[in-house]
Amino acid sequence: MMDLATLRKEFPVLEEKVNGKPLVYLDNAATTQKPRCVIEAMSDYYLHHNANVHRGVHTLSQKATDMFENVRAKVRDYLCASKSSEIIYTRGTTEGLNLLAETLTQSMNEGDEILLTESEHHSNIVPWQIAAQKRRLLIKVIPIDDNGELQIDKLESLINKRTKILSLAQVSNSLGVVHPLDKIIPLARSLGEKDLRIIVDGAQGIVHSKVDVKKMDCDFYCFSAHKLYAPMGIGIVYGREEILSTLPPYQGGGEMIESVDFDKTTFNVPPYRFEAGTPSVADVIGLGAALDFLNALDLDEVFAHEQEILNYAQEGLKSIKGVRVYAEKASKAGCLSFNVENVHPFDVGTLLDQLGVAIRTGHHCAQPVMKHFNIPGTARASFALYTTKEEIDILLSSLGRVIPMLSR
């Protein structure tokens, strides 16, 4: 079994106090904390190897380039992709989805369709809306039911020969609902044309499950490193090589070119075609250290622990009078959304913070979900490999103090 006490010592921030109380960090869906090895790897890069990559023949640049590209290979292996050339560095899931929305829709025709879901993060809605408006495309939406689950039976009526893109989250960031991609993707393939592109937003899924993009049969998979115990400011787009090679550049500048003349510019091969400018090398190094950290653990044990914590927290929340847990009966990973009857979630989060408990409140960049449930937002507690049952007990006991104060 995991030695949680020892594991937690690898995360220095967990020893902090907030408002005089030991920090209980339950906002991991927003960002995970970073293990010491990640912080040290980034520091070591700046202390001993700092140089621009792919630019110089000098030793520092060559070393930095090797480190940078070695991480690309680690990501390839972590996603079970075929080639390192299928791994694109971005600033995060949001930039990755913007990149895909811009490049994939350039070849679409007026009236072609994009299929999203009602449970998406704004980052998987707004880029497609911008592209659709620019190119006169149509957006359709797979609805959710009152348990937060996708109504998969609607797919047959939503997918047709003009459906060119299906983009959906692996796990809902607002409700924690795990979408059954093993059912959705094969069904979408059977209903759609050969040119249907399937994109998976893995921002919340990558940290709570093993990912094999080939078995998943997606065309693209995006995630943010900071959800995976790595730094902010770096993310990944996996894309099938045969599709990436047909896509136009997303941004112009250094690195993404083959040759430049005022008469004509030719572009580099993927993934470099999509990586204009100086990258965030230290953050990439941090991502590599985070992957090493995770690969040293028994991930099946980690995921089982996280599920045990989630179930324990859900049962505890359900036992508190006046608390409603959303998507209670759905298969979930990583987080729980709840509300206290007749109390705004912001007030719940503010008072819990005074007791050292950090949760997220609001619409979680998923306003269509909140509209579905006719609420302004929720309180969201989200968990990680270092979350303990004792922390859940503190959350529950703190709610027991907070609710009477807010219900007067």
Short mmCIF file of C-alpha atoms in Angstrom, two decimals:
data_model
loop_
_atom_site.label_atom_id
_atom_site.label_comp_id
_atom_site.label_asym_id
_atom_site.label_seq_id
_atom_site.Cartn_x
_atom_site.Cartn_y
_atom_site.Cartn_z
CA MET A 1 0.00 0.00 0.00
CA MET A 2 1.10 3.58 -0.60
CA ASP A 3 2.85 5.25 2.30
CA LEU A 4 0.86 8.49 2.15
CA ALA A 5 2.78 10.17 4.96
CA THR A 6 6.07 9.67 3.13
CA LEU A 7 4.55 10.60 -0.22
CA ARG A 8 3.12 13.84 1.13
CA LYS A 9 6.57 14.94 2.28
CA GLU A 10 7.52 15.18 -1.39
CA PHE A 11 5.07 18.09 -1.72
CA PRO A 12 6.45 20.98 0.39
CA VAL A 13 3.35 23.21 0.09
CA LEU A 14 1.22 20.64 1.90
CA GLU A 15 3.08 21.58 5.09
CA GLU A 16 1.87 25.19 4.86
CA LYS A 17 -0.66 26.77 7.18
CA VAL A 18 -3.56 28.94 6.01
CA ASN A 19 -5.23 31.30 8.46
CA GLY A 20 -3.40 29.52 11.26
CA LYS A 21 -4.74 26.11 10.24
CA PRO A 22 -2.96 23.23 8.46
CA LEU A 23 -3.63 23.50 4.75
CA VAL A 24 -6.23 21.06 3.44
CA TYR A 25 -5.79 21.40 -0.31
CA LEU A 26 -8.87 20.19 -2.20
CA ASP A 27 -8.58 22.24 -5.39
CA ASN A 28 -6.57 19.77 -7.44
CA ALA A 29 -8.85 19.96 -10.47
CA ALA A 30 -7.72 23.57 -10.85
CA THR A 31 -4.04 22.70 -10.38
CA THR A 32 -2.09 20.00 -8.59
CA GLN A 33 0.77 20.70 -6.22
CA LYS A 34 4.31 20.00 -7.37
CA PRO A 35 6.66 17.38 -5.89
CA ARG A 36 10.11 18.43 -4.80
CA CYS A 37 11.73 16.61 -7.73
CA VAL A 38 9.87 18.82 -10.23
CA ILE A 39 10.93 22.01 -8.49
CA GLU A 40 14.52 20.81 -8.25
CA ALA A 41 14.65 19.74 -11.91
CA MET A 42 13.55 23.18 -13.05
CA SER A 43 16.01 24.87 -10.71
CA ASP A 44 18.83 22.61 -11.95
CA TYR A 45 18.05 23.57 -15.54
CA TYR A 46 18.32 27.28 -14.80
CA LEU A 47 21.42 26.81 -12.65
CA HIS A 48 23.38 24.59 -15.04
CA HIS A 49 21.82 24.19 -18.49
CA ASN A 50 19.92 27.36 -19.41
CA ALA A 51 20.05 27.98 -23.16
CA ASN A 52 17.68 28.25 -26.07
CA VAL A 53 16.87 24.99 -27.85
CA HIS A 54 17.28 24.07 -31.52
CA ARG A 55 19.20 27.32 -32.00
CA GLY A 56 22.86 26.92 -31.12
CA VAL A 57 25.84 24.69 -31.77
CA HIS A 58 27.35 25.44 -28.36
CA THR A 59 27.31 22.88 -25.57
CA LEU A 60 24.61 24.45 -23.41
CA SER A 61 22.20 24.71 -26.32
CA GLN A 62 22.88 21.13 -27.38
CA LYS A 63 22.35 19.87 -23.81
CA ALA A 64 19.14 21.89 -23.40
CA THR A 65 17.85 20.58 -26.74
CA ASP A 66 18.56 16.98 -25.73
CA MET A 67 16.71 17.45 -22.43
CA PHE A 68 13.81 19.16 -24.20
CA GLU A 69 13.41 16.41 -26.80
CA ASN A 70 13.87 13.61 -24.24
CA VAL A 71 10.75 14.86 -22.49
CA ARG A 72 8.85 14.70 -25.76
CA ALA A 73 9.74 11.01 -25.89
CA LYS A 74 8.58 10.54 -22.28
CA VAL A 75 5.21 12.09 -23.14
CA ARG A 76 4.97 9.85 -26.21
CA ASP A 77 5.47 6.79 -24.03
CA TYR A 78 3.09 8.03 -21.33
CA LEU A 79 0.32 8.43 -23.91
CA CYS A 80 1.27 5.22 -25.75
CA ALA A 81 1.64 7.23 -28.95
CA SER A 82 3.61 5.84 -31.90
CA LYS A 83 6.08 8.66 -32.56
CA SER A 84 7.59 11.67 -30.81
CA SER A 85 6.64 13.72 -33.87
CA GLU A 86 3.00 13.31 -32.77
CA ILE A 87 3.67 15.29 -29.57
CA ILE A 88 3.27 19.08 -29.76
CA TYR A 89 4.25 21.41 -26.93
CA THR A 90 1.68 24.14 -26.14
CA ARG A 91 1.02 26.43 -23.20
CA GLY A 92 -1.80 24.17 -22.00
CA THR A 93 -5.07 22.52 -22.95
CA THR A 94 -6.61 25.87 -23.86
CA GLU A 95 -3.95 26.72 -26.41
CA GLY A 96 -4.06 23.17 -27.72
CA LEU A 97 -7.79 23.38 -28.40
CA ASN A 98 -7.39 26.81 -29.98
CA LEU A 99 -4.65 25.40 -32.22
CA LEU A 100 -6.94 22.58 -33.35
CA ALA A 101 -9.98 24.80 -33.80
CA GLU A 102 -8.03 27.14 -36.05
CA THR A 103 -6.12 24.59 -38.13
CA LEU A 104 -8.77 21.90 -38.54
CA THR A 105 -11.56 24.23 -39.59
CA GLN A 106 -9.56 25.90 -42.38
CA SER A 107 -10.37 23.01 -44.70
CA MET A 108 -14.06 22.87 -43.73
CA ASN A 109 -16.84 24.22 -45.92
CA GLU A 110 -19.72 26.51 -45.04
CA GLY A 111 -22.44 24.47 -43.35
CA ASP A 112 -20.10 21.76 -42.06
CA GLU A 113 -20.74 20.75 -38.47
CA ILE A 114 -18.86 20.60 -35.16
CA LEU A 115 -20.22 18.41 -32.36
CA LEU A 116 -19.53 19.32 -28.72
CA THR A 117 -21.17 18.34 -25.42
CA GLU A 118 -23.14 20.32 -22.89
CA SER A 119 -20.61 19.52 -20.17
CA GLU A 120 -17.56 21.10 -21.82
CA HIS A 121 -15.16 23.58 -20.27
CA HIS A 122 -15.32 26.96 -21.99
CA SER A 123 -11.93 26.17 -23.57
CA ASN A 124 -13.65 23.47 -25.60
CA ILE A 125 -16.54 25.71 -26.60
CA VAL A 126 -15.32 29.23 -27.33
CA PRO A 127 -12.50 28.37 -29.81
CA TRP A 128 -14.98 26.38 -31.88
CA GLN A 129 -17.51 29.22 -31.75
CA ILE A 130 -14.89 31.67 -33.01
CA ALA A 131 -13.90 29.32 -35.83
CA ALA A 132 -17.54 28.57 -36.67
CA GLN A 133 -18.42 32.23 -36.93
CA LYS A 134 -15.40 32.90 -39.12
CA ARG A 135 -16.15 30.06 -41.52
CA ARG A 136 -19.96 29.82 -41.20
CA LEU A 137 -19.97 26.41 -39.58
CA LEU A 138 -22.70 24.87 -37.45
CA ILE A 139 -22.21 23.75 -33.84
CA LYS A 140 -24.35 20.97 -32.38
CA VAL A 141 -24.39 19.81 -28.77
CA ILE A 142 -24.78 16.41 -27.09
CA PRO A 143 -26.98 17.12 -24.05
CA ILE A 144 -26.44 15.84 -20.54
CA ASP A 145 -29.14 14.36 -18.34
CA ASP A 146 -29.97 15.42 -14.78
CA ASN A 147 -27.22 13.14 -13.47
CA GLY A 148 -24.64 14.97 -15.56
CA GLU A 149 -24.13 12.06 -17.96
CA LEU A 150 -24.04 12.43 -21.73
CA GLN A 151 -27.15 11.31 -23.59
CA ILE A 152 -25.28 9.01 -25.95
CA ASP A 153 -28.53 7.86 -27.56
CA LYS A 154 -28.72 11.31 -29.21
CA LEU A 155 -25.56 10.66 -31.26
CA GLU A 156 -27.42 8.96 -34.10
CA SER A 157 -29.50 12.06 -34.72
CA LEU A 158 -26.57 14.47 -34.27
CA ILE A 159 -23.86 12.93 -36.46
CA ASN A 160 -24.22 13.01 -40.24
CA LYS A 161 -22.03 13.30 -43.33
CA ARG A 162 -21.39 16.99 -42.61
CA THR A 163 -20.07 16.32 -39.10
CA LYS A 164 -16.34 16.98 -39.36
CA ILE A 165 -15.33 17.35 -35.70
CA LEU A 166 -16.34 15.76 -32.42
CA SER A 167 -14.57 17.39 -29.48
CA LEU A 168 -15.32 16.31 -25.92
CA ALA A 169 -13.81 16.01 -22.47
CA GLN A 170 -12.61 12.73 -21.06
CA VAL A 171 -13.78 13.84 -17.61
CA SER A 172 -16.09 16.78 -16.84
CA ASN A 173 -14.16 19.43 -14.93
CA SER A 174 -17.29 20.79 -13.26
CA LEU A 175 -18.93 17.53 -12.15
CA GLY A 176 -16.16 14.94 -12.35
CA VAL A 177 -18.29 12.69 -14.59
CA VAL A 178 -16.24 10.20 -16.62
CA HIS A 179 -17.51 10.07 -20.16
CA PRO A 180 -17.60 6.55 -21.67
CA LEU A 181 -15.22 7.20 -24.55
CA ASP A 182 -14.96 3.46 -25.15
CA LYS A 183 -18.60 3.62 -26.27
CA ILE A 184 -18.80 7.12 -27.72
CA ILE A 185 -15.79 7.01 -30.04
CA PRO A 186 -16.61 3.69 -31.79
CA LEU A 187 -20.23 4.80 -32.18
CA ALA A 188 -19.16 8.15 -33.62
CA ARG A 189 -16.80 6.40 -36.05
CA SER A 190 -19.61 4.12 -37.23
CA LEU A 191 -22.02 7.01 -37.74
CA GLY A 192 -19.62 9.56 -39.21
CA GLU A 193 -17.62 9.84 -42.41
CA LYS A 194 -13.94 8.91 -42.72
CA ASP A 195 -12.93 12.54 -42.39
CA LEU A 196 -14.53 12.91 -38.91
CA ARG A 197 -11.85 14.13 -36.49
CA ILE A 198 -12.24 13.18 -32.82
CA ILE A 199 -10.59 15.36 -30.19
CA VAL A 200 -10.37 14.49 -26.51
CA ASP A 201 -9.84 17.16 -23.85
CA GLY A 202 -7.82 15.16 -21.33
CA ALA A 203 -7.16 17.97 -18.85
CA GLN A 204 -9.05 16.20 -16.06
CA GLY A 205 -8.67 12.64 -17.33
CA ILE A 206 -4.89 12.36 -17.74
CA VAL A 207 -4.25 12.50 -13.99
CA HIS A 208 -6.81 9.91 -12.91
CA SER A 209 -6.34 7.16 -15.49
CA LYS A 210 -3.84 5.55 -17.82
CA VAL A 211 -4.17 6.87 -21.35
CA ASP A 212 -3.51 4.91 -24.53
CA VAL A 213 -4.35 7.18 -27.44
CA LYS A 214 -4.15 4.33 -29.93
CA LYS A 215 -6.63 2.17 -28.04
CA MET A 216 -8.81 5.22 -27.41
CA ASP A 217 -8.83 5.78 -31.18
CA CYS A 218 -8.90 9.55 -30.91
CA ASP A 219 -7.25 11.74 -33.52
CA PHE A 220 -6.09 14.33 -30.99
CA TYR A 221 -5.62 14.40 -27.22
CA CYS A 222 -4.86 17.57 -25.23
CA PHE A 223 -3.77 18.10 -21.64
CA SER A 224 -2.16 20.65 -19.33
CA ALA A 225 0.97 19.69 -17.41
CA HIS A 226 -0.06 21.56 -14.28
CA LYS A 227 -2.93 19.11 -13.75
CA LEU A 228 -0.32 16.33 -13.67
CA TYR A 229 1.98 17.55 -10.85
CA ALA A 230 4.04 19.52 -13.38
CA PRO A 231 4.46 23.30 -13.92
CA MET A 232 1.97 25.77 -15.28
CA GLY A 233 2.58 27.19 -18.73
CA ILE A 234 3.15 23.96 -20.64
CA GLY A 235 0.76 21.51 -22.26
CA ILE A 236 0.55 18.81 -24.88
CA VAL A 237 -1.37 18.10 -28.04
CA TYR A 238 -1.08 14.57 -29.34
CA GLY A 239 -2.12 14.25 -32.97
CA ARG A 240 -1.98 11.45 -35.49
CA GLU A 241 1.05 12.03 -37.69
CA GLU A 242 -0.85 11.53 -40.93
CA ILE A 243 -3.30 14.28 -39.96
CA LEU A 244 -0.74 16.70 -38.49
CA SER A 245 1.23 16.59 -41.73
CA THR A 246 -1.79 18.02 -43.60
CA LEU A 247 -2.51 20.90 -41.20
CA PRO A 248 -1.41 24.51 -41.75
CA PRO A 249 0.66 26.36 -39.14
CA TYR A 250 -1.08 27.91 -36.15
CA GLN A 251 1.36 30.76 -35.48
CA GLY A 252 4.26 32.21 -37.41
CA GLY A 253 7.80 32.87 -36.22
CA GLY A 254 11.04 31.10 -35.46
CA GLU A 255 11.33 27.31 -35.34
CA MET A 256 8.18 26.61 -37.36
CA ILE A 257 9.80 27.48 -40.69
CA GLU A 258 11.90 25.62 -43.21
CA SER A 259 12.90 28.67 -45.24
CA VAL A 260 11.82 32.31 -45.35
CA ASP A 261 11.90 34.75 -48.21
CA PHE A 262 9.78 37.81 -48.84
CA ASP A 263 8.36 36.03 -51.84
CA LYS A 264 7.58 32.75 -50.10
CA THR A 265 7.93 30.88 -46.80
CA THR A 266 7.95 27.13 -46.45
CA PHE A 267 7.15 25.43 -43.16
CA ASN A 268 8.81 22.89 -40.93
CA VAL A 269 7.52 19.35 -40.36
CA PRO A 270 5.33 18.48 -37.36
CA PRO A 271 5.60 18.92 -34.46
CA TYR A 272 7.90 21.93 -34.99
CA ARG A 273 5.47 23.49 -37.48
CA PHE A 274 3.18 24.17 -34.52
CA GLU A 275 5.83 25.39 -32.03
CA ALA A 276 6.62 28.95 -33.08
CA GLY A 277 9.02 30.95 -30.93
CA THR A 278 11.11 30.22 -27.87
CA PRO A 279 9.47 27.48 -25.81
CA SER A 280 9.16 27.30 -22.04
CA VAL A 281 12.08 24.89 -21.70
CA ALA A 282 12.22 24.80 -17.89
CA ASP A 283 8.53 23.93 -17.72
CA VAL A 284 9.10 21.09 -20.18
CA ILE A 285 11.92 19.83 -17.96
CA GLY A 286 9.51 20.00 -15.02
CA LEU A 287 6.97 17.94 -16.96
CA GLY A 288 9.61 15.31 -17.59
CA ALA A 289 10.41 15.14 -13.87
CA ALA A 290 6.70 14.81 -13.05
CA LEU A 291 6.36 11.90 -15.46
CA ASP A 292 9.41 10.22 -13.88
CA PHE A 293 7.81 10.73 -10.47
CA LEU A 294 4.53 9.17 -11.59
CA ASN A 295 6.17 6.30 -13.45
CA ALA A 296 7.96 5.34 -10.23
CA LEU A 297 4.59 4.80 -8.52
CA ASP A 298 2.09 1.99 -8.88
CA LEU A 299 -0.48 4.00 -10.82
CA ASP A 300 -3.20 1.39 -10.42
CA GLU A 301 -2.78 1.78 -6.68
CA VAL A 302 -2.81 5.56 -7.00
CA PHE A 303 -6.04 5.57 -9.00
CA ALA A 304 -7.66 3.11 -6.57
CA HIS A 305 -6.72 5.38 -3.67
CA GLU A 306 -8.20 8.41 -5.42
CA GLN A 307 -11.43 6.55 -6.08
CA GLU A 308 -11.61 5.46 -2.45
CA ILE A 309 -11.17 9.07 -1.36
CA LEU A 310 -13.87 10.25 -3.78
CA ASN A 311 -16.36 7.62 -2.56
CA TYR A 312 -15.56 8.43 1.07
CA ALA A 313 -16.08 12.14 0.46
CA GLN A 314 -19.33 11.62 -1.44
CA GLU A 315 -20.83 9.47 1.30
CA GLY A 316 -19.78 12.04 3.88
CA LEU A 317 -21.29 14.94 1.96
CA LYS A 318 -24.53 13.05 1.38
CA SER A 319 -24.86 12.52 5.13
CA ILE A 320 -24.93 16.26 5.83
CA LYS A 321 -28.42 17.72 5.92
CA GLY A 322 -29.02 20.39 3.30
CA VAL A 323 -26.11 19.36 1.06
CA ARG A 324 -26.79 18.31 -2.53
CA VAL A 325 -24.14 16.38 -4.45
CA TYR A 326 -24.42 16.71 -8.23
CA ALA A 327 -24.02 13.74 -10.58
CA GLU A 328 -24.26 11.55 -7.51
CA LYS A 329 -25.01 8.33 -9.40
CA ALA A 330 -22.57 8.85 -12.27
CA SER A 331 -19.14 7.30 -12.66
CA LYS A 332 -16.78 10.02 -11.49
CA ALA A 333 -13.09 10.75 -11.11
CA GLY A 334 -11.21 13.34 -9.17
CA CYS A 335 -13.85 15.76 -7.94
CA LEU A 336 -17.26 16.31 -6.39
CA SER A 337 -19.55 19.28 -6.97
CA PHE A 338 -22.04 20.16 -4.27
CA ASN A 339 -24.16 22.97 -2.89
CA VAL A 340 -25.61 23.85 0.48
CA GLU A 341 -29.33 24.56 0.34
CA ASN A 342 -30.15 28.28 0.12
CA VAL A 343 -26.46 29.25 0.43
CA HIS A 344 -24.26 30.70 -2.31
CA PRO A 345 -21.20 28.48 -2.98
CA PHE A 346 -18.91 31.52 -2.74
CA ASP A 347 -19.89 31.97 0.90
CA VAL A 348 -19.21 28.30 1.61
CA GLY A 349 -15.75 28.50 0.04
CA THR A 350 -14.87 31.73 1.82
CA LEU A 351 -15.67 30.39 5.27
CA LEU A 352 -13.98 27.06 4.61
CA ASP A 353 -10.84 28.97 3.67
CA GLN A 354 -10.85 30.56 7.13
CA LEU A 355 -10.57 27.01 8.47
CA GLY A 356 -7.67 26.14 6.16
CA VAL A 357 -9.74 24.19 3.63
CA ALA A 358 -9.14 25.13 -0.02
CA ILE A 359 -11.93 24.26 -2.45
CA ARG A 360 -13.10 25.89 -5.69
CA THR A 361 -16.40 27.74 -6.04
CA GLY A 362 -18.19 29.22 -9.03
CA HIS A 363 -19.22 28.01 -12.46
CA HIS A 364 -15.84 26.31 -13.10
CA CYS A 365 -15.70 27.67 -16.66
CA ALA A 366 -18.70 25.48 -17.46
CA GLN A 367 -21.63 27.87 -17.53
CA PRO A 368 -23.82 25.63 -19.76
CA VAL A 369 -23.65 22.97 -17.03
CA MET A 370 -24.75 25.47 -14.40
CA LYS A 371 -27.55 26.64 -16.68
CA HIS A 372 -28.69 23.02 -17.05
CA PHE A 373 -29.09 22.72 -13.28
CA ASN A 374 -30.40 26.31 -12.95
CA ILE A 375 -27.72 27.29 -10.42
CA PRO A 376 -25.09 30.08 -10.35
CA GLY A 377 -22.32 27.65 -9.47
CA THR A 378 -21.19 24.91 -7.13
CA ALA A 379 -18.62 24.21 -4.48
CA ARG A 380 -16.09 21.71 -5.85
CA ALA A 381 -13.76 19.54 -3.82
CA SER A 382 -11.14 17.79 -5.93
CA PHE A 383 -8.62 15.16 -4.97
CA ALA A 384 -5.12 13.95 -5.78
CA LEU A 385 -2.78 11.10 -4.97
CA TYR A 386 -1.78 12.86 -1.72
CA THR A 387 -5.33 13.45 -0.44
CA THR A 388 -6.11 11.66 2.83
CA LYS A 389 -9.30 10.56 4.56
CA GLU A 390 -8.27 12.79 7.46
CA GLU A 391 -8.46 15.78 5.12
CA ILE A 392 -11.93 14.72 4.02
CA ASP A 393 -12.93 14.47 7.68
CA ILE A 394 -11.71 18.04 8.18
CA LEU A 395 -13.76 19.17 5.16
CA LEU A 396 -16.87 17.50 6.55
CA SER A 397 -16.40 18.79 10.10
CA SER A 398 -15.67 22.28 8.76
CA LEU A 399 -18.90 22.19 6.76
CA GLY A 400 -20.62 21.20 9.99
CA ARG A 401 -19.39 24.47 11.50
CA VAL A 402 -19.96 26.62 8.43
CA ILE A 403 -23.49 25.59 7.46
CA PRO A 404 -25.20 26.72 10.70
CA MET A 405 -23.48 30.09 10.37
CA LEU A 406 -24.72 30.56 6.82
CA SER A 407 -28.22 29.21 7.41
CA ARG A 408 -29.21 31.61 10.16
#
